[in-house]
Structure formats: structure tokens, C-alpha cells
PDB file of C-alpha atoms in Angstrom:
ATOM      1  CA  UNK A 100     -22.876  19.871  16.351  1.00 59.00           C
ATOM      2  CA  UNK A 101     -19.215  21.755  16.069  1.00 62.00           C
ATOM      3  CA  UNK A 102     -18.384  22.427  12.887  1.00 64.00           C
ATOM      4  CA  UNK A 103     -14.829  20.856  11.936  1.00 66.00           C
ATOM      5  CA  UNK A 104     -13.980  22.320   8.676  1.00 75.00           C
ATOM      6  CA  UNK A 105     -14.139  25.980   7.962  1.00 77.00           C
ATOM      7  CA  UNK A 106     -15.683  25.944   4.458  1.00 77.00           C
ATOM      8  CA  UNK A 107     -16.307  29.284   2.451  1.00 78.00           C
ATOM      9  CA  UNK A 108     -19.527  30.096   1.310  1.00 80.00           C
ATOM     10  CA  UNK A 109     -20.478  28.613  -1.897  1.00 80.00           C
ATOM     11  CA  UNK A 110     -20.361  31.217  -4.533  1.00 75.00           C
ATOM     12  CA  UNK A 111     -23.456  32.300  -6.531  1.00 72.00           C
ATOM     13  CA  UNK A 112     -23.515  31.392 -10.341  1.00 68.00           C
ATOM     14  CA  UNK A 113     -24.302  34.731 -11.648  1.00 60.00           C
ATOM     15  CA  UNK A 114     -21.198  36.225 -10.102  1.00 60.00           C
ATOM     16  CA  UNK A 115     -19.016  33.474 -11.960  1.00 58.00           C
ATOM     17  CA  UNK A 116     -20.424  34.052 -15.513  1.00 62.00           C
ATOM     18  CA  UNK A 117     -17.734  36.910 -16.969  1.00 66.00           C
ATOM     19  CA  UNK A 118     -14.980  35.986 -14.575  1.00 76.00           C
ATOM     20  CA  UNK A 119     -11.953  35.390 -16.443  1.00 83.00           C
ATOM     21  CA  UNK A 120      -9.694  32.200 -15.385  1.00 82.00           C
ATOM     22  CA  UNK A 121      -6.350  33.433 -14.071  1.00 86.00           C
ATOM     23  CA  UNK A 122      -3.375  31.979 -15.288  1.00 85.00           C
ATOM     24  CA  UNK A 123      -2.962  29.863 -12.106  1.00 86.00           C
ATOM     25  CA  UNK A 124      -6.453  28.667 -12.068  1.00 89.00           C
ATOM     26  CA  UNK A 125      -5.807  27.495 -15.571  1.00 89.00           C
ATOM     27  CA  UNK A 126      -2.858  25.356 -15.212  1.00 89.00           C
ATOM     28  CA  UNK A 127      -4.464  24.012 -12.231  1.00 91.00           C
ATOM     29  CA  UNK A 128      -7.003  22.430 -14.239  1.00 92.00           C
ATOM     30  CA  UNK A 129      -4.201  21.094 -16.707  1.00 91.00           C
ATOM     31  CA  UNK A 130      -2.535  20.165 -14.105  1.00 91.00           C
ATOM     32  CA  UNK A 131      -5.759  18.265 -12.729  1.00 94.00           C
ATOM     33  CA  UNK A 132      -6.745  16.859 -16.197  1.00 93.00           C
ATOM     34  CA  UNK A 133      -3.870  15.180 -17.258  1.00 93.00           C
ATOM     35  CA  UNK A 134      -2.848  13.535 -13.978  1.00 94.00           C
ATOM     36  CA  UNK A 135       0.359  14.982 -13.112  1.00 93.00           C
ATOM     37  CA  UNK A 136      -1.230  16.785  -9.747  1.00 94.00           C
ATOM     38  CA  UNK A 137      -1.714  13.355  -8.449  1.00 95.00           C
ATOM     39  CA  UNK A 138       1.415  12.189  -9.262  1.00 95.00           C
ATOM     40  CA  UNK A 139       3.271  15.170  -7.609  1.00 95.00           C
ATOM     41  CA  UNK A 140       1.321  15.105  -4.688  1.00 95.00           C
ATOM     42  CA  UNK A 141       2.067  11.342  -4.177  1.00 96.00           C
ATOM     43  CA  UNK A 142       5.368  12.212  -5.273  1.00 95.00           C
ATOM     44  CA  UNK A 143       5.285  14.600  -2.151  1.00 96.00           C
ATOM     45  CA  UNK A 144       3.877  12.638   0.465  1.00 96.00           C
ATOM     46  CA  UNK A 145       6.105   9.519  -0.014  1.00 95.00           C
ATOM     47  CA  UNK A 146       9.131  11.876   0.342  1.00 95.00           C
ATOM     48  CA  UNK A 147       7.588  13.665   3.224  1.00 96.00           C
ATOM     49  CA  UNK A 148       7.021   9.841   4.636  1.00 96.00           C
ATOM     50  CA  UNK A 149      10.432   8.968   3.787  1.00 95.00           C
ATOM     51  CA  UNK A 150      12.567  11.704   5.494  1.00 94.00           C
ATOM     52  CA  UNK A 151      10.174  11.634   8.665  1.00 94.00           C
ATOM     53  CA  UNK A 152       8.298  14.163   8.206  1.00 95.00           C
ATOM     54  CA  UNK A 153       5.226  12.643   8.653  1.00 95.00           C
ATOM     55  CA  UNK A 154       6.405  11.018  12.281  1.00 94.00           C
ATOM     56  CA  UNK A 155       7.140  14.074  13.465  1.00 93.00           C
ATOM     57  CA  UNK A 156       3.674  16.058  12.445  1.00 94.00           C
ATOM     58  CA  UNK A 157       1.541  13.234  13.921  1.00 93.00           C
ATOM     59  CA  UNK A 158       4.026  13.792  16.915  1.00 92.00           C
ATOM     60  CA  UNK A 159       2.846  16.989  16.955  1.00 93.00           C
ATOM     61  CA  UNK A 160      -0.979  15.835  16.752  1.00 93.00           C
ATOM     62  CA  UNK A 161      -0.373  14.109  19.418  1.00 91.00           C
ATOM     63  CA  UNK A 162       1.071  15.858  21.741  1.00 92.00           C
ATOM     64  CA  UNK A 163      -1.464  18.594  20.954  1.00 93.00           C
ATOM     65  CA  UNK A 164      -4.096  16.197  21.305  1.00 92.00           C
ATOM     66  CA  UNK A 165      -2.816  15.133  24.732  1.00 89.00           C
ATOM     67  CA  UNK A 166      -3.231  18.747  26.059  1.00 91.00           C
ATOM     68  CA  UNK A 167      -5.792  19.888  24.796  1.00 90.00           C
ATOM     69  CA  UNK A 168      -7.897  16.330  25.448  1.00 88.00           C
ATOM     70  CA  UNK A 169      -8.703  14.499  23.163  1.00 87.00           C
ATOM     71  CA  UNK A 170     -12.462  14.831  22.275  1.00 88.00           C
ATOM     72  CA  UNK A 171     -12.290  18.359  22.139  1.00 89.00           C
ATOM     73  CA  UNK A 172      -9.962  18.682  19.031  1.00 91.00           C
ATOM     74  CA  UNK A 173     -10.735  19.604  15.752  1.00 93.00           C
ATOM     75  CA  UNK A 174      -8.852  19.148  12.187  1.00 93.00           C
ATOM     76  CA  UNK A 175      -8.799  22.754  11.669  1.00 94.00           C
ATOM     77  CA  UNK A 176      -7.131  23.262  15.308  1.00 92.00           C
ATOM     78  CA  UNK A 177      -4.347  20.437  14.042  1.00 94.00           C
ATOM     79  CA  UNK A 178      -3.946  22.334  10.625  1.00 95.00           C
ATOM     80  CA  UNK A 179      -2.771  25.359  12.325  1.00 93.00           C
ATOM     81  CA  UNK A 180      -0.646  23.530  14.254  1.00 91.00           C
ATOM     82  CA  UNK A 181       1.062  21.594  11.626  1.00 94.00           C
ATOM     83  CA  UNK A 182       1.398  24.234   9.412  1.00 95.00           C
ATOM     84  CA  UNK A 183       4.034  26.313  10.657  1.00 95.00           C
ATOM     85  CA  UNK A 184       6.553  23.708  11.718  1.00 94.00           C
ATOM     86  CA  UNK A 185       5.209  21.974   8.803  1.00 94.00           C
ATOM     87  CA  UNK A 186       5.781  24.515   5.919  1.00 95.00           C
ATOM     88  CA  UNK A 187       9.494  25.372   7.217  1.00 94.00           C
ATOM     89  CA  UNK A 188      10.688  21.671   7.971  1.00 94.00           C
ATOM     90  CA  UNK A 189      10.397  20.116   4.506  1.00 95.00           C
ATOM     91  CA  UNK A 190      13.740  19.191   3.407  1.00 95.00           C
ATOM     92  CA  UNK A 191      15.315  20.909   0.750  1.00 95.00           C
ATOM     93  CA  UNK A 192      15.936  18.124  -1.779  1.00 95.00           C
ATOM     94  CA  UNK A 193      12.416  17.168  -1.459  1.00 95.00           C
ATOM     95  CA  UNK A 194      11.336  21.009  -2.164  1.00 95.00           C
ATOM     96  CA  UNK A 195      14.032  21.235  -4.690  1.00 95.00           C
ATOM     97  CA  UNK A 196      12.538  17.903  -6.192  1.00 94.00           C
ATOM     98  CA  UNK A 197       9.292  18.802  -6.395  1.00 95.00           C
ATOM     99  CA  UNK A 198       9.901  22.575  -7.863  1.00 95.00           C
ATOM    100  CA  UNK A 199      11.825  20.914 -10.642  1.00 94.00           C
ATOM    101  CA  UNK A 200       8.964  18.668 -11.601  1.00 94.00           C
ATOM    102  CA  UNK A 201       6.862  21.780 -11.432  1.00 93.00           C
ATOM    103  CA  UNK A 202       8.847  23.914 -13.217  1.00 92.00           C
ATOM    104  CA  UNK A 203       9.286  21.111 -16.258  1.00 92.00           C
ATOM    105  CA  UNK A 204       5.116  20.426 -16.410  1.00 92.00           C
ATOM    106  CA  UNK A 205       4.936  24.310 -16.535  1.00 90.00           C
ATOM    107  CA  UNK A 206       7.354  24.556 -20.145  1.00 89.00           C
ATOM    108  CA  UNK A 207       5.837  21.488 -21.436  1.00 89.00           C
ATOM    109  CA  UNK A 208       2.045  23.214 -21.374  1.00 85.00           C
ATOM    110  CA  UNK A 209       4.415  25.932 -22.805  1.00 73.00           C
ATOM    111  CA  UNK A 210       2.988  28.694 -20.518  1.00 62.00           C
TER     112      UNK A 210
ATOM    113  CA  UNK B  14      13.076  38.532 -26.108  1.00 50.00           C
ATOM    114  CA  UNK B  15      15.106  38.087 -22.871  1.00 48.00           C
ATOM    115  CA  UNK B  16      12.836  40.322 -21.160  1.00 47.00           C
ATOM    116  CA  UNK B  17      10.168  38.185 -22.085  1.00 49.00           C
ATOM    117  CA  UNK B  18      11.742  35.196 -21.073  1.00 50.00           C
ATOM    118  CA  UNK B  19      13.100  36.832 -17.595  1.00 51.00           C
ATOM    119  CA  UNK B  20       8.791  37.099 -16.751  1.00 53.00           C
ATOM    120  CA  UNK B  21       8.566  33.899 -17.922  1.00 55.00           C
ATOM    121  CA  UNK B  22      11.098  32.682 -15.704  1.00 61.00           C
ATOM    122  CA  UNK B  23      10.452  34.834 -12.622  1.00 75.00           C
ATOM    123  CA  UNK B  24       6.315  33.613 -12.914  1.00 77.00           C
ATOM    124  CA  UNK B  25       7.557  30.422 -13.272  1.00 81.00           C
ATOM    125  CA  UNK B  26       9.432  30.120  -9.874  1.00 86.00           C
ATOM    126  CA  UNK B  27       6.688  31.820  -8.822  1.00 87.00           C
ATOM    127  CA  UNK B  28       3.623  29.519  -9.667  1.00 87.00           C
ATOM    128  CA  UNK B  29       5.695  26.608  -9.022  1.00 91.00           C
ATOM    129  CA  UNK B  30       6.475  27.925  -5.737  1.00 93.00           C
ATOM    130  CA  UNK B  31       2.982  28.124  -5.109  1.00 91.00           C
ATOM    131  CA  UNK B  32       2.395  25.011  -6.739  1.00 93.00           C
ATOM    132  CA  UNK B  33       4.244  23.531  -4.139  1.00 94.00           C
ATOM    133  CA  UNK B  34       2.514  25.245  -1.454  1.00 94.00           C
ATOM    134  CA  UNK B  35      -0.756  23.782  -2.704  1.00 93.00           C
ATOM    135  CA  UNK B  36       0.145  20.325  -2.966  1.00 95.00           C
ATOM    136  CA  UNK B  37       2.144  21.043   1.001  1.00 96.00           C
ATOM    137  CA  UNK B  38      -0.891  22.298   2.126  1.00 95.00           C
ATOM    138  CA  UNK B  39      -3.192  19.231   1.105  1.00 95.00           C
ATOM    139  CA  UNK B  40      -0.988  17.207   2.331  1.00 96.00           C
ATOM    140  CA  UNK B  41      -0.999  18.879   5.754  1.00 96.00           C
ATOM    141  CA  UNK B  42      -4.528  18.797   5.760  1.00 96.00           C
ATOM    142  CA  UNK B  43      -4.364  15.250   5.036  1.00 95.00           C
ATOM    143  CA  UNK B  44      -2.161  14.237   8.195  1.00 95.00           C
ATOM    144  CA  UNK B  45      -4.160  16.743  10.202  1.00 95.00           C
ATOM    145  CA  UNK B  46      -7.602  14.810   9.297  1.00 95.00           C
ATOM    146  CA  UNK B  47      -5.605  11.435   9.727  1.00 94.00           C
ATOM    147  CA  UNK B  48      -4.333  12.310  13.540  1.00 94.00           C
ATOM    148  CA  UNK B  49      -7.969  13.646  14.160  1.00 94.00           C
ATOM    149  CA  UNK B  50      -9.223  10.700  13.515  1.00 94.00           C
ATOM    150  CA  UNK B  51      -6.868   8.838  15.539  1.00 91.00           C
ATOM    151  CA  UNK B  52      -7.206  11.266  18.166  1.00 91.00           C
ATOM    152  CA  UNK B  53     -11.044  10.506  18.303  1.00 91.00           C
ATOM    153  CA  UNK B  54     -10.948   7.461  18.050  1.00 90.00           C
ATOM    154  CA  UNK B  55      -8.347   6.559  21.171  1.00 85.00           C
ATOM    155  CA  UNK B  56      -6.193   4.823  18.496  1.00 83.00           C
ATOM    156  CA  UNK B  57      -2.580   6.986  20.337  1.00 78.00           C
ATOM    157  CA  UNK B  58      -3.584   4.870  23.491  1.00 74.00           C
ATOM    158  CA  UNK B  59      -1.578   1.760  21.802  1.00 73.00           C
ATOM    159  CA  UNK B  60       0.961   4.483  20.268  1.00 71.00           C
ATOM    160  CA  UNK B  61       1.490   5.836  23.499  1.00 73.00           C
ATOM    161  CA  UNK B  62       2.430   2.517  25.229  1.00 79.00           C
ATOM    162  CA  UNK B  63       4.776   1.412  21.928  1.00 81.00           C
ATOM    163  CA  UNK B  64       6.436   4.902  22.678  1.00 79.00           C
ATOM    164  CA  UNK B  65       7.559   3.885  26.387  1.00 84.00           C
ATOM    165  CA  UNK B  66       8.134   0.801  25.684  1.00 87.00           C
ATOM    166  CA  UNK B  67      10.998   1.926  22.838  1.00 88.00           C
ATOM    167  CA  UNK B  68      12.005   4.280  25.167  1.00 87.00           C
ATOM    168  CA  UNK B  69      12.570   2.230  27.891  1.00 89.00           C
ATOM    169  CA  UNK B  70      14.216  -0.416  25.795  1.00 88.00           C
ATOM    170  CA  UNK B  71      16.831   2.018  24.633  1.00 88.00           C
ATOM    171  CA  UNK B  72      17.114   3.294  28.486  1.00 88.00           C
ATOM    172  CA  UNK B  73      18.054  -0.660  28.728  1.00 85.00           C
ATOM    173  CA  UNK B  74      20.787  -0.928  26.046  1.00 85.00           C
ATOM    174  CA  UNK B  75      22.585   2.412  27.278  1.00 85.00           C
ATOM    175  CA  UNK B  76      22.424   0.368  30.429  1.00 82.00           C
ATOM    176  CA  UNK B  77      24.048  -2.640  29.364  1.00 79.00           C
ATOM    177  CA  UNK B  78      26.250  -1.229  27.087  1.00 77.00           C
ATOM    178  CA  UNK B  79      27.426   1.105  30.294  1.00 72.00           C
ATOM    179  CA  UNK B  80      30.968  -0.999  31.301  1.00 68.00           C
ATOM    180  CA  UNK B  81      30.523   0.629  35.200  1.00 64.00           C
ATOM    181  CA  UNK B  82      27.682  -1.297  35.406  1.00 54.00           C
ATOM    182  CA  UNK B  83      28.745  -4.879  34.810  1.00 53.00           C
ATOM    183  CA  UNK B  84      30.405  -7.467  36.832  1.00 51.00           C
ATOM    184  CA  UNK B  85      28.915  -9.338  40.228  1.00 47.00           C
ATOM    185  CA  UNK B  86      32.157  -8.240  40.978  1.00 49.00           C
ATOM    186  CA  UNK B  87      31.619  -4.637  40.874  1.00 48.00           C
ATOM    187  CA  UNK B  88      28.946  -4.812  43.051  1.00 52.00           C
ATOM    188  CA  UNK B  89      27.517  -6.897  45.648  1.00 59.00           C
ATOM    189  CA  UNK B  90      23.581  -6.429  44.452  1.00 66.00           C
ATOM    190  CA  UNK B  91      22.909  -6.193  40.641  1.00 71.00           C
ATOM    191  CA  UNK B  92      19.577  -5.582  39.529  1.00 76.00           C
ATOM    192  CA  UNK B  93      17.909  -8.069  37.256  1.00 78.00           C
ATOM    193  CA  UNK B  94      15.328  -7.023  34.574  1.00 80.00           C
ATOM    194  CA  UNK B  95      12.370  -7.312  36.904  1.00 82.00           C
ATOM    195  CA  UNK B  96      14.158  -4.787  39.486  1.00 79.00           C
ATOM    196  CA  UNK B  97      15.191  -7.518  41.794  1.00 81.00           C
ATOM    197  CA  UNK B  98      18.204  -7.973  43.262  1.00 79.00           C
ATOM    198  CA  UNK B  99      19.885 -10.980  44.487  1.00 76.00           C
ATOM    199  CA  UNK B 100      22.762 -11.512  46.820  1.00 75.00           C
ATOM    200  CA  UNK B 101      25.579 -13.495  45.213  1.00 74.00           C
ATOM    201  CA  UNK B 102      24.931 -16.452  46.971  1.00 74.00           C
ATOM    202  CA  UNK B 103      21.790 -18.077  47.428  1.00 81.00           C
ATOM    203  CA  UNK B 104      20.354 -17.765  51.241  1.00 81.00           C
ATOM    204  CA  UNK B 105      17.628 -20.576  51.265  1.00 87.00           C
ATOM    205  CA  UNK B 106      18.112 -22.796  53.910  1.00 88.00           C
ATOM    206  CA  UNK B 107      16.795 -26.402  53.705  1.00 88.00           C
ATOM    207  CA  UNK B 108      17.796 -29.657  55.142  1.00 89.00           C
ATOM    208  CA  UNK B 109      20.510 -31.657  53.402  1.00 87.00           C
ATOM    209  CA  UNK B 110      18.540 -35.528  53.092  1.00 87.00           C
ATOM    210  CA  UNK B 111      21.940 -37.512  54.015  1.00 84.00           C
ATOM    211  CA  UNK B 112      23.175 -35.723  57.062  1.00 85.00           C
ATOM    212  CA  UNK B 113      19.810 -34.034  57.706  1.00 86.00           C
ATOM    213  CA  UNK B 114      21.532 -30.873  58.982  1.00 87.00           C
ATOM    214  CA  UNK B 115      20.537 -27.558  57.853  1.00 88.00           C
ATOM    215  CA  UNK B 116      22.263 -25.899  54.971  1.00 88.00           C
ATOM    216  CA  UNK B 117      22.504 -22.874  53.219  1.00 88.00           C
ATOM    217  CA  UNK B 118      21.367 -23.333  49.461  1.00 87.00           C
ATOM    218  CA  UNK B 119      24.400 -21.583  48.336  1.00 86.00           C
ATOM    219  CA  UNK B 120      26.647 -23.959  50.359  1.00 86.00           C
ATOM    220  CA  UNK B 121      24.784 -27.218  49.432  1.00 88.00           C
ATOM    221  CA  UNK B 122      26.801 -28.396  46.473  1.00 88.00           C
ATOM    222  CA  UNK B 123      30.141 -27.907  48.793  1.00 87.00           C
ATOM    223  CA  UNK B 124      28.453 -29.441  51.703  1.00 87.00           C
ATOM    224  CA  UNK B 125      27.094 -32.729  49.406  1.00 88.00           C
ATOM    225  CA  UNK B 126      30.835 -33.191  48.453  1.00 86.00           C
ATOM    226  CA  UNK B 127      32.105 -33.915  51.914  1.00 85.00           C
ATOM    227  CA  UNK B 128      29.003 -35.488  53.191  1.00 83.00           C
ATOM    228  CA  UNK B 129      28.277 -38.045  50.675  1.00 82.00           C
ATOM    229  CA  UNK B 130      32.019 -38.103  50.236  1.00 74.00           C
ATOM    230  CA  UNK B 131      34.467 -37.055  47.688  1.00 70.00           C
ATOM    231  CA  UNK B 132      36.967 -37.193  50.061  1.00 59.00           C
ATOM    232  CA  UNK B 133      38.287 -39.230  52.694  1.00 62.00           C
ATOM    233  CA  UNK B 134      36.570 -37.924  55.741  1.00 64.00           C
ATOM    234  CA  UNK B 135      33.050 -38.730  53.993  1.00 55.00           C
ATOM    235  CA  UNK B 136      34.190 -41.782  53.815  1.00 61.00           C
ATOM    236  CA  UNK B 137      35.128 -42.458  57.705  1.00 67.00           C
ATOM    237  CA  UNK B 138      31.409 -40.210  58.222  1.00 57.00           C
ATOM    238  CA  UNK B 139      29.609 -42.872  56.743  1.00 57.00           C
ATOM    239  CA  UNK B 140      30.687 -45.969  59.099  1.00 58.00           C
ATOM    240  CA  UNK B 141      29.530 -43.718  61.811  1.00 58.00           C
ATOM    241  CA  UNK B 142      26.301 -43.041  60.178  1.00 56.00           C
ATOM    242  CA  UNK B 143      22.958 -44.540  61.487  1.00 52.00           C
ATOM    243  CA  UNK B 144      21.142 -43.868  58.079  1.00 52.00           C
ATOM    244  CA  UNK B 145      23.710 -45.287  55.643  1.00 49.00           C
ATOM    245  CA  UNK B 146      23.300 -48.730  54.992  1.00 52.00           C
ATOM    246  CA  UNK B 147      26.473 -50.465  55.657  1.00 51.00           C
ATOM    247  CA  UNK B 148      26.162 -53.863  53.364  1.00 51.00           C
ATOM    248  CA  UNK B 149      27.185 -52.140  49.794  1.00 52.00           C
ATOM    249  CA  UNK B 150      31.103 -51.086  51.532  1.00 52.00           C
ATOM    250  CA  UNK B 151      34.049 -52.209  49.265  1.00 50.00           C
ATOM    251  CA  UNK B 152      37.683 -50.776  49.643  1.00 49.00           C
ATOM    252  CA  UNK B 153      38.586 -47.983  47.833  1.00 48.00           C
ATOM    253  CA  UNK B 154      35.191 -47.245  46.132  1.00 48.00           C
ATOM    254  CA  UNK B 155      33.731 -44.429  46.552  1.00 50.00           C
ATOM    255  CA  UNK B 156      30.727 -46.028  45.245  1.00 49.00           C
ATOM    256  CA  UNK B 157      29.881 -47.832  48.201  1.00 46.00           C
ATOM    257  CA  UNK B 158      28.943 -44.402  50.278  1.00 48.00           C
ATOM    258  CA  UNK B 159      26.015 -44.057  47.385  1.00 49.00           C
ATOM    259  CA  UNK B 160      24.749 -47.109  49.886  1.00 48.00           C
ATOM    260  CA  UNK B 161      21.462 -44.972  51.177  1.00 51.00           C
ATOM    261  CA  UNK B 162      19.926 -44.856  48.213  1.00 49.00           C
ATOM    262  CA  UNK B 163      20.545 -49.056  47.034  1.00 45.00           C
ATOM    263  CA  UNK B 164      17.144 -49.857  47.396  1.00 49.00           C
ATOM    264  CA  UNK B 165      15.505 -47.262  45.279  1.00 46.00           C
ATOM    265  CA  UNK B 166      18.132 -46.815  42.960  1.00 46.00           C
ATOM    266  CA  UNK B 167      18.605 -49.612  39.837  1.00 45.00           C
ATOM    267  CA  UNK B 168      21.816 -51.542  41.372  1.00 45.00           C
ATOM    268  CA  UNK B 169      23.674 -51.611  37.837  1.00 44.00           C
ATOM    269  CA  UNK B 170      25.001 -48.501  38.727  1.00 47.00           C
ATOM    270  CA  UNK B 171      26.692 -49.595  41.937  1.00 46.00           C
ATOM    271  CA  UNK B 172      27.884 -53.279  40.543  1.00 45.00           C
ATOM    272  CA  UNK B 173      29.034 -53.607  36.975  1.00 49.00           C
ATOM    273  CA  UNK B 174      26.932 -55.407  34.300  1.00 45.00           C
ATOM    274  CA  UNK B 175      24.743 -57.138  36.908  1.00 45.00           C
ATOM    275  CA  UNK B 176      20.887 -56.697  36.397  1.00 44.00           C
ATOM    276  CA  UNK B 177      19.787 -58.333  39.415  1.00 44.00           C
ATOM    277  CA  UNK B 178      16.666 -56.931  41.324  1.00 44.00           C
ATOM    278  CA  UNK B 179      17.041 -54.041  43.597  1.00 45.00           C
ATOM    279  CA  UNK B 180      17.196 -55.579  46.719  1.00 44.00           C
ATOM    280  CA  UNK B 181      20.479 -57.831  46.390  1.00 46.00           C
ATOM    281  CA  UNK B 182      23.679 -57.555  47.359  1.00 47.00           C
ATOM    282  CA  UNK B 183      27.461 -58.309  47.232  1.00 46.00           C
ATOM    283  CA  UNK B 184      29.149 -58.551  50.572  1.00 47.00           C
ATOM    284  CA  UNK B 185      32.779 -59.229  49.428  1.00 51.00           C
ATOM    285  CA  UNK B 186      33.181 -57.191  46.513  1.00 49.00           C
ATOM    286  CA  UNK B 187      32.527 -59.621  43.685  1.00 52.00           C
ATOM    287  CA  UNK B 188      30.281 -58.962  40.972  1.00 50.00           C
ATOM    288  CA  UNK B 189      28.121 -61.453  39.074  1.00 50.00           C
ATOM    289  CA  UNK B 190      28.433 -60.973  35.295  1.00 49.00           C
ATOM    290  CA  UNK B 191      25.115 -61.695  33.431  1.00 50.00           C
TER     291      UNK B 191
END
């Protein structure tokens, strides 16, 4: 059975036990605990919905899809081609948006 | 401690930037898993046809909208939605069922006129007519040419008021009030 999803090896416990959090790991996990990465991130996708965004990645999909055929596709195969186009056409207000929100969770966990 | 506060700053754009490229990057992976599925599943076969079907409505309204393309008068043919055309008057040919002669369909309305008479000709037609019935003729009435039809049609619309039976007449004109 093909493998979809290219998942890294699960890492051993010993290795973990004197590994110190980095700074991004830890206000990941604030970020995680007190809700606000599932607010921005549904923050993000309704803009990305919004400004078309969305339309035009499923486009993509399927026009990908369409060549390729369409039982022999796989997610990863769509990630890489979303991401490109996808990283470089978000809108600046929406990036601008969402950086602000960032920026103001980061001083209020006063890192 | 500007210095301080010029890190601060600079690893905040930083981790917010990449912040941001987390939360793009789920998102991505979202859609991706979403158009998979779709994919899969055959669910773009309905997509696709919506697709052509806006695209060919819009081909329509740039059509329509186009003023070179309007007016019987600009052309003798003009194509109809289904991609038929039609010449700008109607071809059929039938018999007419007073005269019995053979008429275009496009001509018919024309052709009823004189032969079941608007006009005076009609009018001399008629006594020369084997199918008209002759019994229902009163001066100056252009009712009395209706006469082929006096039998099947109610009579109160060839005598006024009267609501006698269908097969009676009036020889000399007068009409029986009820």
C-alpha cells in the first residue's frame, strides 16, 4: 500500500530526556495552550478563503490531478505543488494581519 | 537597553515570521489533503462540468452584449441558443382550409386576409366559391363571408343577441332579439 504522508521516524525517549526546549518550541506550546494558535490559524484560512486563495490552490489540485490521473496522486505530491505558488501568493494585508497578531501574542507572554 | 530591545525586536519579526509560516504551511497541507480527497473520490467530475458551463455562459453574455451581432436585420440567419438557425420567414407549406390552395406558413396570415376577406375582392371570391355557404350573405358585412364555418360555430357571433340553435338562419338580414 503507497504510503501518502512522509512521516519522520518517531524519536526514542532516551534521546529527549536532557534536551532543552528552544525558545520557539516553547511559545509554541503557549501558543497551543491558551488557544490563540487556533484562532490565528482560523483567522488565516478564512482570509485565505476570502481573497481566493483557496479557489485558486484547489485549481491547482486539479489541474495537477487531471495530468497526472487521478488515482495515482498523493497529498504529499499536491503539497509540493501548492507550496510554492502558495507561500508567495498570500496577500499582503492578510500576511501583514496575521504578523501583527503574532507579534502582539509574542509581548503579551512577554518573551 | 536598546540593544536589548533591538534582539528582541529583530527575534520577534523573526519567530513571527515563522509563526506565520507554520500556520501557512498547515493550512496548505490542509487544502492539499482536501483536493486529494476530492481527487480520489471523482468529486472534480461535477466541478469540471460547473466550470464549462460558467464558461460558456459568460462566452454567451459577451455574445449578446456584442452590438454586431444583433438585429434579423443584420443578418439573414441568426443562431438561436440551440445552434439553429431559422430563415426569417417561416417555409412550411400547408393547405389553407377555405381556399384549399397551398401556402407558405410565413404567408398564411396575409393570404387568410384576402381569402376569407378583409377586403373587397374576398368578398366577390366568396359568391364564386363552391365551399362557402351562401345563406348567411347580408350587405356590407363582412360577417357574412365567416358563412363556412355557421354550422359548427355558436351563431351569436354572426347575428346579434340571438341564441337560437346552430343550424338557423336569417335570409334578409333581420335579427330576432331574445
Amino acid at each position: 500500500m503507497k504510503t501518502s504522508i512522509n512521516r519522520p521516524p518517531t524519536p526514542d525517549a532516551e534521546e529527549d530526556q536532557d534536551h532543552q526546549p528552544t525558545l520557539q518550541e516553547i511559545i509554541n506550546i503557549k501558543m497551543i495552550e491558551s488557544g490563540e494558535k487556533e484562532r490565528l490559524k482560523e483567522l488565516l484560512r478564512e482570509r485565505l478563503i476570502e481573497c481566493g486563495w483557496r479557489d485558486e490552490m484547489k485549481a491547482l489540485c486539479r489541474a495537477f490531478a487531471r495530468k497526472k490521473g487521478r488515482n495515482n496522486v498523493t497529498v504529499d505530491d499536491l503539497v509540493q505543488v501548492i507550496t510554492p505558488k502558495g507561500r508567495a501568493s498570500v496577500p499582503d494585508s492578510v500576511k501583514a494581519e496575521l504578523l501583527q497578531r503574532i507579534r502582539t501574542f509574542l509581548t503579551s507572554v512577554s518573551i | 537597553m536598546s540593544g536589548f530591545n533591538e534582539d528582541n525586536m529583530g527575534s520577534h519579526a523573526q519567530l513571527s515570521s515563522q509563526f506565520f509560516g507554520d500556520l501557512l504551511d498547515s493550512i496548505i497541507v490542509d487544502v492539499a489533503s482536501e483536493c486529494h480527497r476530492i481527487a480520489r473520490l471523482g468529486l472534480d467530475r461535477n466541478l469540471e462540468e460547473e466550470e464549462e458551463e460558467l464558461r460558456l455562459s459568460a462566452q454567451a453574455r459577451v455574445r449578446v452584449a456584442d452590438p454586431s451581432n444583433s438585429g434579423e436585420a443584420n443578418s439573414k440567419y441568426v443562431v438561436d441558443i440551440f445552434g439553429q438557425t431559422h430563415p426569417p420567414v417561416a417555409n412550411e407549406i400547408f393547405d389553407c382550409m377555405n381556399c384549399g390552395r397551398s401556402i407558405m406558413a410565413g404567408r398564411f396570415a396575409p393570404h387568410l386576409e384576402k381569402c376569407m376577406g378583409k377586403g373587397r375582392k374576398a368578398r366577390l371570391k366568396v359568391t364564386r366559391s363552391s365551399t362557402a355557404v351562401q345563406n348567411r350573405y347580408s350587405q356590407g358585412s363582412p360577417v357574412s363571408t365567416y358563412s363556412p364555418y355557421s354550422n359548427s360555430t355558436s351563431t351569436s357571433r354572426l347575428s346579434n343577441g340571438t341564441s337560437s340553435g346552430a343550424g338557423e338562419e336569417y335570409s334578409n338580414g333581420t335579427f330576432q332579439e331574445p
